[in-house]
Coordinates of C-alpha atoms in Angstrom, one line a residue:
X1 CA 0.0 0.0 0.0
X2 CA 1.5 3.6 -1.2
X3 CA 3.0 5.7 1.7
X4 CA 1.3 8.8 1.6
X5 CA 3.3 12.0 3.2
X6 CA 3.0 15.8 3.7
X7 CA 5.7 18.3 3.6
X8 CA 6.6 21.7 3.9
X9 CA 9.9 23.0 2.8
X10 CA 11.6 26.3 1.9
X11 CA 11.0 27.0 -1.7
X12 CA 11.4 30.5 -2.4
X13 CA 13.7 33.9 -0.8
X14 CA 13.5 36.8 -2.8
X15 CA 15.3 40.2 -1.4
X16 CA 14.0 43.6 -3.3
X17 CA 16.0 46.4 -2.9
X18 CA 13.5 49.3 -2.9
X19 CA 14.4 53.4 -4.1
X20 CA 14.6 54.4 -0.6
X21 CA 17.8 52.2 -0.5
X22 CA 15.5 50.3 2.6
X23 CA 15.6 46.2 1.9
X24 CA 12.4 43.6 1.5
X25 CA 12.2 40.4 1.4
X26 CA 10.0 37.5 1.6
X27 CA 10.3 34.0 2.2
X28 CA 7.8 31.0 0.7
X29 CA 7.5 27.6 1.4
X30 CA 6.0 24.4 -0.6
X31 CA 3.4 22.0 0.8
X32 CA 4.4 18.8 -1.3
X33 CA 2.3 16.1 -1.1
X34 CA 4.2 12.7 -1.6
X35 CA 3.3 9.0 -2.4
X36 CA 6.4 7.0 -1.6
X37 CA 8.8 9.8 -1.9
X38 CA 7.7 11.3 -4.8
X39 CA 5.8 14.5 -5.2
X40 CA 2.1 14.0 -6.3
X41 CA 0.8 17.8 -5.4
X42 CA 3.1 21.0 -4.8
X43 CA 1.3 24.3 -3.7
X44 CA 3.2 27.5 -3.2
X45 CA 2.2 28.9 0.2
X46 CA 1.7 32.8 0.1
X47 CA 4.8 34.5 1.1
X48 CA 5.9 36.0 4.6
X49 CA 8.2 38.9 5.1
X50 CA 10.8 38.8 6.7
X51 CA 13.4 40.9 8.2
X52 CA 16.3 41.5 10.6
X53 CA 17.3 37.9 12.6
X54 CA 14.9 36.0 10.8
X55 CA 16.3 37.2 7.2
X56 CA 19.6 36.2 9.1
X57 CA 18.4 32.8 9.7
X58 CA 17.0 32.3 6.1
X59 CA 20.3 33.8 4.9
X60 CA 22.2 31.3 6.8
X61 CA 20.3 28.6 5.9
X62 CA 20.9 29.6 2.0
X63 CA 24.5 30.1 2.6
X64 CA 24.9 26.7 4.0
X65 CA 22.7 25.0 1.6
X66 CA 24.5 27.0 -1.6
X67 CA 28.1 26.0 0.3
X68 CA 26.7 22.7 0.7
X69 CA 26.4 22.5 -3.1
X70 CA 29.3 24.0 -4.0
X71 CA 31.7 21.2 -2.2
X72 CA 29.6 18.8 -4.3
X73 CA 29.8 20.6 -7.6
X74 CA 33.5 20.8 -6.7
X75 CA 33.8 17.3 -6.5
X76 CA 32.0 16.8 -9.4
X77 CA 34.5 19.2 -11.5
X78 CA 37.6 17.4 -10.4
X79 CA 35.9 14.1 -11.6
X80 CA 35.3 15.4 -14.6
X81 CA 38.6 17.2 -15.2
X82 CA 40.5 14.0 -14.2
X83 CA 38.2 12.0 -16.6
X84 CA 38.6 14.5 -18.9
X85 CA 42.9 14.5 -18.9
X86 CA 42.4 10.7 -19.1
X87 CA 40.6 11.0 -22.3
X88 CA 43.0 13.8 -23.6
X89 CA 45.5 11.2 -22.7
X90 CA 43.9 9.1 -24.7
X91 CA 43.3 10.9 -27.4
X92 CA 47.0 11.1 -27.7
X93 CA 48.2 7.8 -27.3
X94 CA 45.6 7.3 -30.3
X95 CA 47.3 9.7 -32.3
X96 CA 50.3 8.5 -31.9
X97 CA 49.2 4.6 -32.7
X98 CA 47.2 6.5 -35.8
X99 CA 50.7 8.4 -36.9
X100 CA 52.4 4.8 -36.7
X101 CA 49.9 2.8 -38.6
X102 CA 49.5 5.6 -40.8
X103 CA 53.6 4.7 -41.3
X104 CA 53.4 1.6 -41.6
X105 CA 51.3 2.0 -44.2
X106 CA 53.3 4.2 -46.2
X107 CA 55.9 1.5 -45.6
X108 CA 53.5 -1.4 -47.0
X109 CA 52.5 0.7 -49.7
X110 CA 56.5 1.0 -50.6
X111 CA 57.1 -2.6 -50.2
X112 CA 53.8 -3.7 -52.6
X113 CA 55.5 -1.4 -55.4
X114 CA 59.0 -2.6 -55.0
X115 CA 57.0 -5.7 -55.7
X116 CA 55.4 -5.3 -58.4
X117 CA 58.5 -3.9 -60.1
X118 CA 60.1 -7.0 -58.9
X119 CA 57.6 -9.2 -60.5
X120 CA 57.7 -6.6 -63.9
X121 CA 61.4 -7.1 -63.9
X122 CA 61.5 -10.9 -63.7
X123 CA 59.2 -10.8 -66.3
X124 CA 61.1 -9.0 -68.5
X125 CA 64.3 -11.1 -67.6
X126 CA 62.3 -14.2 -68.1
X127 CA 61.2 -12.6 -71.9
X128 CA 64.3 -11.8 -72.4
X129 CA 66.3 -14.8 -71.3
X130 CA 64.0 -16.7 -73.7
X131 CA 65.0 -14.2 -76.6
X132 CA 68.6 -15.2 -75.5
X133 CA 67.9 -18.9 -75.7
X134 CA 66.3 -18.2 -78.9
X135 CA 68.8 -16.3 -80.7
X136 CA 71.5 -18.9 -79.5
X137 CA 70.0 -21.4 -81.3
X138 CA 70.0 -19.5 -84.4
X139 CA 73.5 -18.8 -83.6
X140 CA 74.2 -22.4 -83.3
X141 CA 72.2 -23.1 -86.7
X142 CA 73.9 -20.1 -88.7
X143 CA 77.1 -21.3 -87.6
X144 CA 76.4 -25.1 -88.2
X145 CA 75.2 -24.2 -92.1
X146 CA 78.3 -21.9 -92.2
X147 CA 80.1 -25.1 -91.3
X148 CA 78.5 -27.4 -93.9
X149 CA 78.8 -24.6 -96.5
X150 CA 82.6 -24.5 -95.4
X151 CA 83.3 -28.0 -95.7
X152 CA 81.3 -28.4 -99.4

C-alpha cells in the first residue's frame, strides 16, 4: 500500500532592494504532497516577510545549503577534469598509434610497389632470357650451315 506523506519546505527567498535604499524580502514555502517519496501535489504557500534575525536565519540557511552544493559541484568538476585528462590522454596515445599505422602504411605501400616492379622485372628477364635462348639457337644453326657450307 503507497505511503502517503505531507511536507513543507523552503521553496522561495527573494530580497528587493526598494528606491529608498530600505531592503524587503519575503520567504515561501511548498506544501508537497508525496506517495512513496515522490511529489504527487506542490502548492506555493503565500509568502511572509521577513526581516532583521529571521532574514539572518533564512540567509544562513541559503548560505549553508548554496556552500553545501558548491563542495559537491566541486567534486564533481575534479571528476570530470580527471576524466577528462584521461581522455586527452587518450586521445594522444591514439594519435600517436594512428601516426604509426598511418607509417606503416606508407611502408606497405612501398614494399607492394617494389613488388610489383620486382615481378615486372622478372618478367622482363624471363622474356628476355627466352630471346637469348632463342637467338643462340639461331646462332648455333647459322654457324652449323656456315660449317656445312665451309666443308662443301
Amino acid at each position: 500500500m503507497p505511503t502517503i506523506t505531507e511536507a513543507i519546505r523552503p521553496y522561495e527567498t527573494l530580497i528587493r532592494h526598494n528606491p529608498d535604499g530600505t531592503i524587503g524580502s519575503h520567504h515561501i514555502t511548498i506544501s508537497e504532497v508525496l506517495r512513496d517519496g515522490n511529489v504527487i501535489a506542490a502548492t506555493a504557500n503565500p509568502p511572509t516577510a521577513i526581516a532583521g534575525a529571521d532574514l539572518d536565519a533564512v540567509l544562513g540557511q541559503a548560505t549553508v545549503a548554496a556552500l553545501v552544493q558548491v563542495d559537491s559541484l566541486k567534486s564533481v568538476l575534479a571528476t570530470q577534469t580527471n576524466a577528462h585528462a584521461a581522455l586527452m590522454q587518450q586521445h594522444e596515445d591514439l594519435r600517436v598509434q594512428a601516426q604509426a599505422v598511418a607509417a606503416d602504411n606508407a611502408e606497405l605501400r612501398h614494399q607492394a610497389a617494389l613488388a610489383l616492379q620486382t615481378q615486372d622485372l622478372q618478367a622482363q628477364l624471363a622474356a628476355t632470357s627466352a630471346e637469348r635462348s632463342a637467338l643462340s639457337l639461331q646462332v648455333q644453326e647459322l654457324q652449323a650451315q656456315l660449317a656445312q657450307r665451309d666443308a662443301a
